[in-house]
Every structure is written in structure tokens, then in C-alpha cells.
Tab-separated table of C-alpha atoms and ligand atoms in Angstrom:
chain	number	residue	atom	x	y	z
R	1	UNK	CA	0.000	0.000	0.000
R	2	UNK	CA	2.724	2.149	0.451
R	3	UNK	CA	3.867	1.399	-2.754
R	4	UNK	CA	1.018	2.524	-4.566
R	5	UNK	CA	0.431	5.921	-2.689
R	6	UNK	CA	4.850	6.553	-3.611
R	7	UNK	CA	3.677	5.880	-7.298
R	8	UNK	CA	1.407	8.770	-7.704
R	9	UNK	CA	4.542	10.982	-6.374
R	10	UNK	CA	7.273	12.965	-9.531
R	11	UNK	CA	9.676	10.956	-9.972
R	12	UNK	CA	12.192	13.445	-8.690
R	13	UNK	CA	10.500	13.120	-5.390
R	14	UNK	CA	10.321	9.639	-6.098
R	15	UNK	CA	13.946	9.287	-6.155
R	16	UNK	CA	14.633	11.132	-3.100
R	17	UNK	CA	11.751	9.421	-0.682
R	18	UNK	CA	13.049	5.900	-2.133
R	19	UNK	CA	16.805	6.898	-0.790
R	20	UNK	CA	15.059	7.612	2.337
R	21	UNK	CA	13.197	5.102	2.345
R	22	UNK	CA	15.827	2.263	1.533
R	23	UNK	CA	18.090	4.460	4.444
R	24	UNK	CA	15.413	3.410	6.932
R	25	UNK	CA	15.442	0.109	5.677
R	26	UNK	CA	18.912	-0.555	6.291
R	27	UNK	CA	18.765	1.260	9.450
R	28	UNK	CA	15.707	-0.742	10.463
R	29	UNK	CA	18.088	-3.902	9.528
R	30	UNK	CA	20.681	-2.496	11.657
R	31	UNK	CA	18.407	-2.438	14.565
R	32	UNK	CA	17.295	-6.185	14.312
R	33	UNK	CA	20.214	-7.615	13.601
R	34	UNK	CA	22.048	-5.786	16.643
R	35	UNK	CA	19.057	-7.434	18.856
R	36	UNK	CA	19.821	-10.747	17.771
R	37	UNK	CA	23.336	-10.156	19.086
R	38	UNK	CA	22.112	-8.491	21.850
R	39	UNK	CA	20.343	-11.828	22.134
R	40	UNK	CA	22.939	-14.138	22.450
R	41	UNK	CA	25.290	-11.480	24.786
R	42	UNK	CA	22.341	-11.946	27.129
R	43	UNK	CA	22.378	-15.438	26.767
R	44	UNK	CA	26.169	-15.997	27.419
R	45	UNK	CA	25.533	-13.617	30.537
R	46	UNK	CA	23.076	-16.068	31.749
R	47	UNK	CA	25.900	-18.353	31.236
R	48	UNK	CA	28.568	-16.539	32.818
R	49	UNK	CA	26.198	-15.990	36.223
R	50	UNK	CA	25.274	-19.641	36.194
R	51	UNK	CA	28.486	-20.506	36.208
R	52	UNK	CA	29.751	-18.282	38.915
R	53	UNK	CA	26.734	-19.699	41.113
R	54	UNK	CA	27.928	-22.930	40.407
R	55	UNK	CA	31.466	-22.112	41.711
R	56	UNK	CA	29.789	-20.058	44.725
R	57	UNK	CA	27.872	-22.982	45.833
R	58	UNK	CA	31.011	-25.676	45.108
R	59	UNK	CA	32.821	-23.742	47.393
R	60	UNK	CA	29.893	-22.614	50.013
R	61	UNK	CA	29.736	-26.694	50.375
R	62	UNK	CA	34.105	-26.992	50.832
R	63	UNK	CA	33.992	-24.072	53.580
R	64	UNK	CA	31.189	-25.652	55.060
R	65	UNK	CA	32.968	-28.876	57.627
R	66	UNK	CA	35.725	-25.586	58.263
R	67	UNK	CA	33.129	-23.225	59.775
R	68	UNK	CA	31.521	-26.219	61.749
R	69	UNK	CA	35.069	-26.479	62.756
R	70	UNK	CA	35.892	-23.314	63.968
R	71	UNK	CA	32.524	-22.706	65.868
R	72	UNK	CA	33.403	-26.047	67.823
R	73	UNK	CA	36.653	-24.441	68.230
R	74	UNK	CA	35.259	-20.682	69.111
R	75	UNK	CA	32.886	-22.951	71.470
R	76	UNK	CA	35.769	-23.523	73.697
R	77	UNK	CA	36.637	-20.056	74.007
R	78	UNK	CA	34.755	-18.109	76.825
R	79	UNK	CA	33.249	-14.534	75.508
R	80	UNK	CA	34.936	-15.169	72.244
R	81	UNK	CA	31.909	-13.594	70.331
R	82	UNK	CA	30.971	-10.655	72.485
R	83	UNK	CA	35.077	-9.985	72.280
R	84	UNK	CA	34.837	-10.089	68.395
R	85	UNK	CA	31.846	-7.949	68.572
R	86	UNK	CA	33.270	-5.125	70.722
R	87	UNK	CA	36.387	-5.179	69.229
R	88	UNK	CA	34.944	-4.408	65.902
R	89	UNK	CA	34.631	-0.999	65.462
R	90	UNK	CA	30.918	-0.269	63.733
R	91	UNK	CA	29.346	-3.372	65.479
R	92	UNK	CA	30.962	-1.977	69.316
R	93	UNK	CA	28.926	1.377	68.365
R	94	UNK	CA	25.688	-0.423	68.215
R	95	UNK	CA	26.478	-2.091	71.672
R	96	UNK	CA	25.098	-0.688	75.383
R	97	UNK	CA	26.455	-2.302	78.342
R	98	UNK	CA	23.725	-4.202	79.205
R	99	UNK	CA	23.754	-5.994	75.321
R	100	UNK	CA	27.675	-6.700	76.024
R	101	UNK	CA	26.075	-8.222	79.035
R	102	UNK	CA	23.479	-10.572	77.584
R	103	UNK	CA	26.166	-10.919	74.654
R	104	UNK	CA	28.071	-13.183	77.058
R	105	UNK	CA	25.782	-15.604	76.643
R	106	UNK	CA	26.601	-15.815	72.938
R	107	UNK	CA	28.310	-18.893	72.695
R	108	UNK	CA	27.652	-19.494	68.455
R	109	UNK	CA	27.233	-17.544	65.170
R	110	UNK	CA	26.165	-18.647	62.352
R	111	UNK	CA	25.927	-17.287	58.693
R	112	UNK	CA	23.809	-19.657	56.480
R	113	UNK	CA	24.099	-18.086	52.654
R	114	UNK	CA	20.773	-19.332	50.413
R	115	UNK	CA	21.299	-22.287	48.133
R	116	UNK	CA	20.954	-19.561	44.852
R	117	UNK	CA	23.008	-16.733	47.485
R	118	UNK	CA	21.782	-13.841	45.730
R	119	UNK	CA	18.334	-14.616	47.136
R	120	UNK	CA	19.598	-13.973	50.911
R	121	UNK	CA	21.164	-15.143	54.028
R	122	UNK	CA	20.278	-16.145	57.478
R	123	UNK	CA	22.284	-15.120	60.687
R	124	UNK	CA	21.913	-17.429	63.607
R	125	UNK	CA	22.797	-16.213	66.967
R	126	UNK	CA	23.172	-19.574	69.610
R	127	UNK	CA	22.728	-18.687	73.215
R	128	UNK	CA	23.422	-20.439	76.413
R	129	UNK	CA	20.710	-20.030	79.177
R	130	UNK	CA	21.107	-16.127	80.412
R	131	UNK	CA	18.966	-14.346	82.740
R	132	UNK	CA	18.103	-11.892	79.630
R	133	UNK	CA	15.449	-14.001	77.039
R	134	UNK	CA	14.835	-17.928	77.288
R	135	UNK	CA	15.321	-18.090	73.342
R	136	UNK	CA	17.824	-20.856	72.930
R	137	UNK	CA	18.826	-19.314	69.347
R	138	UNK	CA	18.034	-15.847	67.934
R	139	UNK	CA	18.175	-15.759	63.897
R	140	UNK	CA	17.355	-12.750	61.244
R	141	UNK	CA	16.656	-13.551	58.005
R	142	UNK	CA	17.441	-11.238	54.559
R	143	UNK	CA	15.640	-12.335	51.626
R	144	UNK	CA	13.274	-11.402	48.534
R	145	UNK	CA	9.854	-11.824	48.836
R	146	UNK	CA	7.298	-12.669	46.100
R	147	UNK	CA	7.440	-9.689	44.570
R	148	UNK	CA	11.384	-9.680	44.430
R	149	UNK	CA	11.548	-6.807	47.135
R	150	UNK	CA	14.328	-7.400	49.523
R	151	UNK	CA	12.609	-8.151	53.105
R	152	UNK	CA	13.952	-9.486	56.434
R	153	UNK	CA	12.011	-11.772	59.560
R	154	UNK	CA	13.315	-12.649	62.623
R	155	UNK	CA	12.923	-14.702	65.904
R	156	UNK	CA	10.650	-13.177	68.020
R	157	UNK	CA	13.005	-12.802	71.694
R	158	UNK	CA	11.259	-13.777	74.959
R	159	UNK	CA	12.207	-11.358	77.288
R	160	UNK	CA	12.115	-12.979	80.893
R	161	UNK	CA	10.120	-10.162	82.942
R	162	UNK	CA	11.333	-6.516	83.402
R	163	UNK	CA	14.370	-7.420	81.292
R	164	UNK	CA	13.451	-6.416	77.766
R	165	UNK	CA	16.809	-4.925	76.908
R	166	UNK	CA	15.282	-2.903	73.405
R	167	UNK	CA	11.870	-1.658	76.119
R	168	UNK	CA	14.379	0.067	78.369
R	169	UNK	CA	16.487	1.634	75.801
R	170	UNK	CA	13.414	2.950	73.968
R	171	UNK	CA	12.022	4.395	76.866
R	172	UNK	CA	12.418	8.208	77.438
R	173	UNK	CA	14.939	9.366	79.359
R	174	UNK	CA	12.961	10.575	82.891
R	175	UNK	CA	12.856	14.333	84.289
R	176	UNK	CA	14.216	15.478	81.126
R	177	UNK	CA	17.407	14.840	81.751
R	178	UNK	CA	20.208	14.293	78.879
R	179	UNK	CA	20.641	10.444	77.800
R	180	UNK	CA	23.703	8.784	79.297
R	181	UNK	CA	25.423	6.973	76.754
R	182	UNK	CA	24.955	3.429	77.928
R	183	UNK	CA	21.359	4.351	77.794
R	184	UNK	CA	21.830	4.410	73.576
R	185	UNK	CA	19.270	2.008	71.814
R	186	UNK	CA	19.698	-1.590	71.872
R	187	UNK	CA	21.919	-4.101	69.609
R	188	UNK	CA	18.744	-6.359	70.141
R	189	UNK	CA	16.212	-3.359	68.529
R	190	UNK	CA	18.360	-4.331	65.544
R	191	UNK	CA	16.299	-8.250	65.205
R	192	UNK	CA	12.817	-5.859	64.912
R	193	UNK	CA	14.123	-3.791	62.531
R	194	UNK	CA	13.109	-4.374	59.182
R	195	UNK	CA	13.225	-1.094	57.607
R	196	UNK	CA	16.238	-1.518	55.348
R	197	UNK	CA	16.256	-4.936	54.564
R	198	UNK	CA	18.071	-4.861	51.315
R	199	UNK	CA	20.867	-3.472	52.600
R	200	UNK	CA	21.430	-3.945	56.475
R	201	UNK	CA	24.332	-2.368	57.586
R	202	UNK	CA	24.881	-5.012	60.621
R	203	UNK	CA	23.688	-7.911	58.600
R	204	UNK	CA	26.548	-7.147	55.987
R	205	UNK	CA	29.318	-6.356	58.677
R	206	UNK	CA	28.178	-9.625	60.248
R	207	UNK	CA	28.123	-11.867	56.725
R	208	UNK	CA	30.691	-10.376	54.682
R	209	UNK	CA	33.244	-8.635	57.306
R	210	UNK	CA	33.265	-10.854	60.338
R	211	UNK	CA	32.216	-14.115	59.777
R	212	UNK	CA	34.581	-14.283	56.779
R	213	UNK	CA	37.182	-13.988	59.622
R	214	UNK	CA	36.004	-13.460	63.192
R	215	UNK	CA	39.159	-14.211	64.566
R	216	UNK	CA	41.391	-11.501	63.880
R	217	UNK	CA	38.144	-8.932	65.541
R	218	UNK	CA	38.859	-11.514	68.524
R	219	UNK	CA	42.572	-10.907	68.411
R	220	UNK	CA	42.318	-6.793	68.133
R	221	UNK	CA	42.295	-5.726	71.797
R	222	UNK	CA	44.845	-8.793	72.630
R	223	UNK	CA	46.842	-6.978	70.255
R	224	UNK	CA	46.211	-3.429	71.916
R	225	UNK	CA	46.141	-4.486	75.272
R	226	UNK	CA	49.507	-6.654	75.878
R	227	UNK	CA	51.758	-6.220	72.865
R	228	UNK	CA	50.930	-9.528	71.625
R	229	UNK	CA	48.761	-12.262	70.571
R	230	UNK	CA	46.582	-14.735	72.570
R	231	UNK	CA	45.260	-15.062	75.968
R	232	UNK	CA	47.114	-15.209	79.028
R	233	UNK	CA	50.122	-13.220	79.189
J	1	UNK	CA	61.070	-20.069	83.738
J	2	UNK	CA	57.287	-19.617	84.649
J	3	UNK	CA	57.196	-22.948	86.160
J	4	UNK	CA	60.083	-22.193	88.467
J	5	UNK	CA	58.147	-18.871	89.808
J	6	UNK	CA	54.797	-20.601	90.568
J	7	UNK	CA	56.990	-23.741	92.685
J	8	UNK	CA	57.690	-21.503	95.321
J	9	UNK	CA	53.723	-20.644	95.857
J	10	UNK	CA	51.823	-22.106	98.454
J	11	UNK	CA	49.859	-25.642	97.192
J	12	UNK	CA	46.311	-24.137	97.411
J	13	UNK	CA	47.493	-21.325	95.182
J	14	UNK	CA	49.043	-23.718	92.866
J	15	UNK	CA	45.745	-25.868	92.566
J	16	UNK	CA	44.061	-22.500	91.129
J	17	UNK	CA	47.082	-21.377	89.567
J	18	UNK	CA	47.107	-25.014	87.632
J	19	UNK	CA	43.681	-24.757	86.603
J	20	UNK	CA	43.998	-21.285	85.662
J	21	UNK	CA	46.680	-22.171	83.178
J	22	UNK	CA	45.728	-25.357	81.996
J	23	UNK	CA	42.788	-23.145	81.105
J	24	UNK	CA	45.099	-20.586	79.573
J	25	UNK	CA	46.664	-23.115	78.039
J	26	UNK	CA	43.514	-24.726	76.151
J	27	UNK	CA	42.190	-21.730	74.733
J	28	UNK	CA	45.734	-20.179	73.537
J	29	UNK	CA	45.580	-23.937	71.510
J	30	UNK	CA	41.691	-23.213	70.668
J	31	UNK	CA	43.277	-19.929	68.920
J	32	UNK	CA	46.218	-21.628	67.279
J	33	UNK	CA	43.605	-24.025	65.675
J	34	UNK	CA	41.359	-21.618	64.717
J	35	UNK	CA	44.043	-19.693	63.078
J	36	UNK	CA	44.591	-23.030	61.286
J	37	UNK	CA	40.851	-23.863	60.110
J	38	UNK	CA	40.668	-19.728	59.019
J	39	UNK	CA	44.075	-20.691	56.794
J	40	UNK	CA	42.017	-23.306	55.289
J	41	UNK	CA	38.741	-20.916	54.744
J	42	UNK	CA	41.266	-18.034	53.138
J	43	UNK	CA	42.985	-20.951	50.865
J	44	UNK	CA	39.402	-21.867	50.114
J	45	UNK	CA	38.448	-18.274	49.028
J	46	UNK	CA	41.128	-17.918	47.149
J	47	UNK	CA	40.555	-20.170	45.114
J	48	UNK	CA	36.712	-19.174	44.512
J	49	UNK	CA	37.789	-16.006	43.477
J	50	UNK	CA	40.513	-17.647	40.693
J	51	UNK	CA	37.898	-19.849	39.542
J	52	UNK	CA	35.312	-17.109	39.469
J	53	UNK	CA	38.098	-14.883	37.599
J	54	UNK	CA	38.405	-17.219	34.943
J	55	UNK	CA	35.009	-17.783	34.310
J	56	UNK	CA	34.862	-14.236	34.115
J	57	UNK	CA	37.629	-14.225	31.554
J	58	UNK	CA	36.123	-17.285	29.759
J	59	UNK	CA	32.595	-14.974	28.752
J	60	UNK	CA	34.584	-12.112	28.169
J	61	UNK	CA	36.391	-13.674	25.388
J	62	UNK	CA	33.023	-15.561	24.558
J	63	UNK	CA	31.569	-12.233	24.447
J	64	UNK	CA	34.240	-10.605	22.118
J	65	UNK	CA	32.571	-11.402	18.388
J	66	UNK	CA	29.417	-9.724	19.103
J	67	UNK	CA	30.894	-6.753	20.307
J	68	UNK	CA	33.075	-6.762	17.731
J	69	UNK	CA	29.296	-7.516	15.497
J	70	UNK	CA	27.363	-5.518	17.285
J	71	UNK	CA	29.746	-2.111	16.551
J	72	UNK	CA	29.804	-2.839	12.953
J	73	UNK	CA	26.161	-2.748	12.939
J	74	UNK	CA	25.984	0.377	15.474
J	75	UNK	CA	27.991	2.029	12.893
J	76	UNK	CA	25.338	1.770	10.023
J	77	UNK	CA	23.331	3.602	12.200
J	78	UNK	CA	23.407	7.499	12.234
J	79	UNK	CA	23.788	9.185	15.681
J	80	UNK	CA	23.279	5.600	17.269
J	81	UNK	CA	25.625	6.534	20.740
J	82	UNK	CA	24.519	10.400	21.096
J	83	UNK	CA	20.955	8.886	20.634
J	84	UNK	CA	21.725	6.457	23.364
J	85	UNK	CA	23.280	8.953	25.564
J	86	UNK	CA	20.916	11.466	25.277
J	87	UNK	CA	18.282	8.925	26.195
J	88	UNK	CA	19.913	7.785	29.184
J	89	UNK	CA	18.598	10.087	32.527
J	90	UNK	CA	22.197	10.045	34.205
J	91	UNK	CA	24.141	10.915	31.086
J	92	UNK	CA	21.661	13.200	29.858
J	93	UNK	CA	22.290	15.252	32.607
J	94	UNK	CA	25.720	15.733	31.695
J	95	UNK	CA	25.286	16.893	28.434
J	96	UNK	CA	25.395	20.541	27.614
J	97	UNK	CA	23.398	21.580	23.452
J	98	UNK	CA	27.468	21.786	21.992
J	99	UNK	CA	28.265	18.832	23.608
J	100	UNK	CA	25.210	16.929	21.606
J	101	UNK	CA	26.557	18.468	18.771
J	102	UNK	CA	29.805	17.073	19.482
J	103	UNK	CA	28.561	13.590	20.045
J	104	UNK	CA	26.986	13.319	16.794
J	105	UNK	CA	30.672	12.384	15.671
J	106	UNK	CA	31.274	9.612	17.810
J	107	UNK	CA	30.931	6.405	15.753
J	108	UNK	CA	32.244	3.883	18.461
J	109	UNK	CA	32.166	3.301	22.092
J	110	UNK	CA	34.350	0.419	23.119
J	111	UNK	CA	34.462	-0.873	26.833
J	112	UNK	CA	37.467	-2.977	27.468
J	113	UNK	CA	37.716	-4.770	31.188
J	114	UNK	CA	41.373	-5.675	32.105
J	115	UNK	CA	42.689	-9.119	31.910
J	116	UNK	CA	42.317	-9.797	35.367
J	117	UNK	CA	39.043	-7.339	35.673
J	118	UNK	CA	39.314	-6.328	38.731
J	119	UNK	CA	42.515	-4.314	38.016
J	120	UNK	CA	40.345	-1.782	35.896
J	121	UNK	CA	38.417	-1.362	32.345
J	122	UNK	CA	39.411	1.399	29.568
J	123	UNK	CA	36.945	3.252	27.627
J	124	UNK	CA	37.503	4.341	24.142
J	125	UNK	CA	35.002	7.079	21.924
J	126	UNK	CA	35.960	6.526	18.703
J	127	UNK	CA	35.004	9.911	16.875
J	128	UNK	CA	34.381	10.581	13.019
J	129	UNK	CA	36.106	13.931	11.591
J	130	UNK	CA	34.253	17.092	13.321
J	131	UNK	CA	34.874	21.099	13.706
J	132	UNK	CA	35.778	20.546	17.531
J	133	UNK	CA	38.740	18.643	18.153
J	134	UNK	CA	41.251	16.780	15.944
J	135	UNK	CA	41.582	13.332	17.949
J	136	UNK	CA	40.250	10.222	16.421
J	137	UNK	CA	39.911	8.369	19.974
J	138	UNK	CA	39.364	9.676	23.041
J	139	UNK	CA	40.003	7.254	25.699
J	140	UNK	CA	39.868	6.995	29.829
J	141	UNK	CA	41.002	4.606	31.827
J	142	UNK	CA	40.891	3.330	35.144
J	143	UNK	CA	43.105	1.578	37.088
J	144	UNK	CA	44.834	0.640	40.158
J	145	UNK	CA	48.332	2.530	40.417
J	146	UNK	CA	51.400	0.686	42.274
J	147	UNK	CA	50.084	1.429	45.582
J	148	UNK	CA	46.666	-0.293	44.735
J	149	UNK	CA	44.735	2.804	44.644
J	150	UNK	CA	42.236	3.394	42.068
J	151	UNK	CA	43.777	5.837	39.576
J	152	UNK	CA	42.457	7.174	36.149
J	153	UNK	CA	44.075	8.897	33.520
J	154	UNK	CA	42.829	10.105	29.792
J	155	UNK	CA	43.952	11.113	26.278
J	156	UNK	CA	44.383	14.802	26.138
J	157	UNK	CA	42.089	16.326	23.848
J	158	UNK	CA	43.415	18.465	20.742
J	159	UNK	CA	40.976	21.349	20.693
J	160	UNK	CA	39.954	23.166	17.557
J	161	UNK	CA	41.206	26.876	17.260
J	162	UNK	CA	38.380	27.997	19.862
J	163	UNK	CA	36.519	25.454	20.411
J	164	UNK	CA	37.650	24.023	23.723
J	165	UNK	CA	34.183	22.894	24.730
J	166	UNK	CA	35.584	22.297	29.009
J	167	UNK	CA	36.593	26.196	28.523
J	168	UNK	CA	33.630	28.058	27.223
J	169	UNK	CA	31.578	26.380	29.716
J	170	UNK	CA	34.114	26.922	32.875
J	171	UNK	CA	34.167	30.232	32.033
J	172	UNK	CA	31.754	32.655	34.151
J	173	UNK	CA	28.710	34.134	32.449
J	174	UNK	CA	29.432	37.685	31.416
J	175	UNK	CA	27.744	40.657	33.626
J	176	UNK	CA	27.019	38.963	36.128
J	177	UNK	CA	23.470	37.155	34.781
J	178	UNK	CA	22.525	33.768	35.324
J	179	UNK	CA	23.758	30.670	33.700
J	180	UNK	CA	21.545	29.359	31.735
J	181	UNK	CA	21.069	25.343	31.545
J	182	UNK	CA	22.760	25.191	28.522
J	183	UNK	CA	25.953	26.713	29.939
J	184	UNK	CA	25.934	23.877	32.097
J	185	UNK	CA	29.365	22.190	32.323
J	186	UNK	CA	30.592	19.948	29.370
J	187	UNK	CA	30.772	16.296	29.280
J	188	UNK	CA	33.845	16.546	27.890
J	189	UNK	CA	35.554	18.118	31.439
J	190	UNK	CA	34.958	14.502	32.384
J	191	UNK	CA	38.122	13.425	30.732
J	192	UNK	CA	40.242	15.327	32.539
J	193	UNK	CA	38.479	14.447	36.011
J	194	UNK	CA	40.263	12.186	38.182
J	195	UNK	CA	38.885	12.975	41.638
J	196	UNK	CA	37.046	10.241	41.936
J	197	UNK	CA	38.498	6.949	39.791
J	198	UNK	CA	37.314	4.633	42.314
J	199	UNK	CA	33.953	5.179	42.167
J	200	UNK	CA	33.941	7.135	38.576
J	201	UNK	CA	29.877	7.491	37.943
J	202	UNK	CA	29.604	7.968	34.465
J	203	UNK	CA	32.530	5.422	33.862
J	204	UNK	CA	30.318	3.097	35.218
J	205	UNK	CA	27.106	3.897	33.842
J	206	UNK	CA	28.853	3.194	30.410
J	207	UNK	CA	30.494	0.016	31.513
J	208	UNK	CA	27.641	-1.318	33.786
J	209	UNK	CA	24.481	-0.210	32.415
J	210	UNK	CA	24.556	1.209	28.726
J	211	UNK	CA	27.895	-0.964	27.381
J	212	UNK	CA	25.756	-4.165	28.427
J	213	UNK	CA	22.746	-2.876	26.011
J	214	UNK	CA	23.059	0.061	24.472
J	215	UNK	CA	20.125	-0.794	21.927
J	216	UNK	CA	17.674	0.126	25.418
J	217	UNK	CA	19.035	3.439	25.223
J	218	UNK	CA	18.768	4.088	21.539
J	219	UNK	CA	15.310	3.120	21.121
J	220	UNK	CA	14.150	4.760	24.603
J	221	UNK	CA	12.680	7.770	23.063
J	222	UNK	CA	11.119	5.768	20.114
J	223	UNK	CA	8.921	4.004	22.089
J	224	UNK	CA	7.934	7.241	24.031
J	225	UNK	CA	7.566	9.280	20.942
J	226	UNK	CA	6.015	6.668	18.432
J	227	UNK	CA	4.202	4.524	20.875
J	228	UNK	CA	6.788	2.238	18.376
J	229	UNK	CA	9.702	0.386	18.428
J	230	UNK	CA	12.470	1.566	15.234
J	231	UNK	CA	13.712	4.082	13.251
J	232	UNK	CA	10.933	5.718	10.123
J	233	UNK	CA	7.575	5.749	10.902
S	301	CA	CA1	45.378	-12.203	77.218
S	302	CA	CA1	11.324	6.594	14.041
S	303	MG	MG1	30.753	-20.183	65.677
S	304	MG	MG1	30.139	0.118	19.149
């Protein structure tokens, strides 16, 4: 149909719109031909990040008899987690006394990446029995929900009576006065909090900066303290 | 020499002093294994990440041919990268009306990641003859220097008599009257910025997000202004 409306046109004109026209043809050519490679780069991406999950999950399964390992090791090491965690500078800001208190009772960590890792990770906090909360293990959970939203859960804690450690620090200061420091919000608020689940500064510290290596955040104030490395001394 | 000290003690005060060190003594030995399981983790990692590299490598060489494809049919197409750029919201924003005009030369963008990628990637405009300046290629680059900082650096860029587009632009408007959006600065100033290599945002913009599919870009605005996809109409 176009053909027949360009044949009522002067042929002058007629040569001009047909070098336009064959232009946009070629152009138009252009354009589906660089979507079929565009195709098959997408494709070998595809590749390339099912490969690298591959590797990822080879080696999430080799590291996996280490870490049970070292947590039977760390086991055998009294306050070796609440050390780690106040020796490391961004986690020690989140801590009040009373949480490096109940953190003595913190006797395993645990960072469990998802099978396809870029859909989350769990953190599993192991306590002994503590005056604080009669939870034998605390987790919170970073994943993406139906929708593909990043989204976190946790354990709910059962706070044994009048020692809600996240109720107290919430509560306002009385008579006014200025806030003491120790009296800064909970670590333990932090398990409620779901407000920035897709990227959780604590949960990242914890997954990609500690547990990689707790042991040197264990070593830090050894270091500081006495010149040297290791207990005793 | 220790052991000689704590003889002279009193028994009782040995008992505790025993059990003190045999404690001592267990957990220093906890440590030295732990620092032994984390050697295994870190041997573990490393090779992940030399596996993961050489996938990495494997798809980039895979990917080669249709880059190589896709620029020879890029070039067929008329204003294909200013298109692209102009269509993009971040780069957009960087682009003064001369430095449109500008871009209507360049022919070629080429995104090369290094060897061992993580070192750095180079970017090279490949430009056709034009009034502004009398390089073919304009390249930057980004790397880590000797110290393992990220560094950048960039071909200089042979200016026209007058028509240093970073000048007219960093120049202040005359009398004293508002800049108007067009004397916004150039893109081109870009070349010569190396404040911020490790974290460069148009550098990655190109690599991450328009390099991977340019043809998005291009066709952006002929969707929203032909309810259509491709060129004519
Ligand atoms: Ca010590
Ligand atoms: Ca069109
Ligand atoms: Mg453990
Ligand atoms: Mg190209």
C-alpha cells in the first residue's frame, strides 16, 4: 500500500523518498540484527552468572565442615563472640552495656548463605541459658519476597520479665534529663528492625566482614592491650 | 622459667594457679587451631575467586565477536551513541546543546575490562572527523596505580582553534546574569576528572548499564515518541 500511494509521487521526489526510504530500511536492519546479538550477549551472561553460582555454591559446600570447625573451636573459648563484637569498630557502636552483658551468653554464630546466594542469608545467633530471654537461638533472616523486594524476619526474643533490653532503651529518658550513653538504643532493637532490609548495615558487617574472619576482631584488643597475641600473658 | 616462679607458691594457690593455666593453656591452643581452620577458609576463598576470575575471563572472550558484530552494525546507524546517551537520565544530565553536537561524531564506544578485571576497564570514543577537536579516539582509563589505589588517567584532547568545549563552559557568564542550563558544564571536562576513579559514575554507567545494552538506550525515546519500536515511521 505504500507502494502505490509513492507511485502517484514525480519521480524526482520519487527518487529522493526511495533513498530515504531504503536508508530506513537498512537502518531498520541495523536495529534487528544488533538485537539478535544483543540476544545471544544476554544469553552468554546467563551463562557466565550460572556458572559463577555454580562455583559459589562448590565452594559454600568446601567451607562448610571448616566453619563447623571453627565454631566447635570458638565454642571452647569463653566470651569469644561478644570480644569479636566489641572489638569491631561499627558493630561496638551499636552495643550498650547491658547488650555486652546478655552478649556473654553468645556462645555461636552462624551465617547460612541461600542455596541460589543472591536470594539472601540467614544469621543465627546460639545462646546459652542467660537471665536476659529464654530463646535458645536468635536468627534474622534477609531475603526477597514474592514480589522480588528485599525483606527481612526474625525470631521473636522472649524477654524474661522486666528485662526487655530494646523496652528500656526505647524508653524516654525521665525528668528530662540528657541520655547517658549506655542508655543508647539496643543491639537487640536491631532483630525488629526491618526497615532496610536490602541493605542492612549489621547484617553485611556480620556476613561479609566478620564471619569471613572473626578471629582476627577476637585478636584486636589482645593486640592493643599486651603487645601480643593470645590469651594469658 | 614460669614454672620455676609458681613452685615456690603455696599448694592451694598452685591448685588454682594449675587450673587457671591449663585453662590458659587450652584456649591459647583453641586460637592456634582456629588460626589453622581460618588458613584453610582463606585458601578456600582464594581459590573461589581464581575460579570465578576465569570464568569471568572465559565470557569475556566468549563475548568478544558480538561486540566486535554488534559495533559494525551500530555504525550503520546514524547518531546511534549520542541517541543512546541522550536517552539515558544520568548521562543526559551531563550533556550541555554543543556537547550533543559534538557527540553526533562519535561512531564507536568500546568498553574494554582488564585481563584480570578487577585491576580496571578502559573506555575508548571513537570519533568521526568534526569542527571541535582533531583526535580520532578519546580514551579513559581506570586503574589501580602501584600502591593499589584506584587511579584514572585520559587522552588529552586536541581542541579546535576555539573550540575548547571544558573552557567556554568553565568560564563565568558575562555581567554577572545567570547561567543558563545550557551553559551547564561539558561532558567533555569529564576526561580530565580524576577525583574520583574509584567510584567514577559515568565510567560506570557506560560500563555497567549502557555498554551491556546500548540498543535500550537508543530506542528509549522511540517508544515514548512513536508509541513504536524503530527508526521511520
Ligand atoms: Ca590475654
Ligand atoms: Ca522513528
Ligand atoms: Mg561459631
Ligand atoms: Mg560500538
Amino acid at each position: 500500500m505504500a507502494t502505490t500511494a509513492k507511485q502517484a509521487k514525480t519521480e524526482e521526489k520519487n527518487g529522493a523518498e526511495n533513498a530515504d526510504e531504503q536508508a530506513d530500511k537498512e537502518q531498520q536492519e541495523a536495529i534487528e540484527q544488533i538485537d539478535e546479538v544483543q540476544n545471544e550477549i544476554d544469553r552468554l551472561n546467563e551463562q557466565a552468572s550460572e556458572e559463577i553460582l555454580k562455583v559459589e555454591q562448590k565452594y559454600n559446600k568446601l567451607r562448610q565442615p571448616f566453619f563447623q570447625k571453627r565454631s566447635d573451636l570458638i565454642a571452647k573459648i569463653p566470651n569469644f563472640w561478644v570480644t569479636a563484637f566489641v572489638n569491631h569498630p561499627q558493630v561496638s557502636a551499636l552495643l550498650n552495656e547491658e547488650d555486652e552483658e546478655a552478649l556473654q551468653f553468645l556462645t555461636k554464630v552462624e551465617v547460612q548463605e541461600f542455596e541460589d546466594i543472591k536470594s539472601g542469608y540467614k544469621i543465627n545467633f546460639y545462646f546459652d541459658q542467660n537471665q536476659y530471654f529464654s530463646n535458645d537461638v536468635i536468627s534474622k533472616e534477609f531475603h526477597l519476597n514474592d514480589t522480588g523486594e528485599p525483606s527481612s524476619k526474625s525470631t521473636p526474643i522472649n524477654w524474661l520479665d522486666g528485662k526487655d533490653l530494646t523496652k528500656k532503651a526505647n524508653s524516654p529518658a525521665k525528668g528530662g534529663r540528657k541520655r547517658s550513653p549506655e542508655e543508647q538504643e539496643s543491639f537487640f532493637c536491631w532483630f525488629s528492625d526491618h526497615g532496610d532490609a536490602g541493605a542492612d548495615e549489621l547484617g553485611e558487617v556480620i556476613k561479609d566482614d566478620i564471619w569471613p574472619n572473626p578471629l582476627q576482631y577476637y585478636l584486636a584488643s589482645e593486640i592493643d592491650e599486651e603487645g601480643g597475641v593470645g590469651p594469658g600473658g
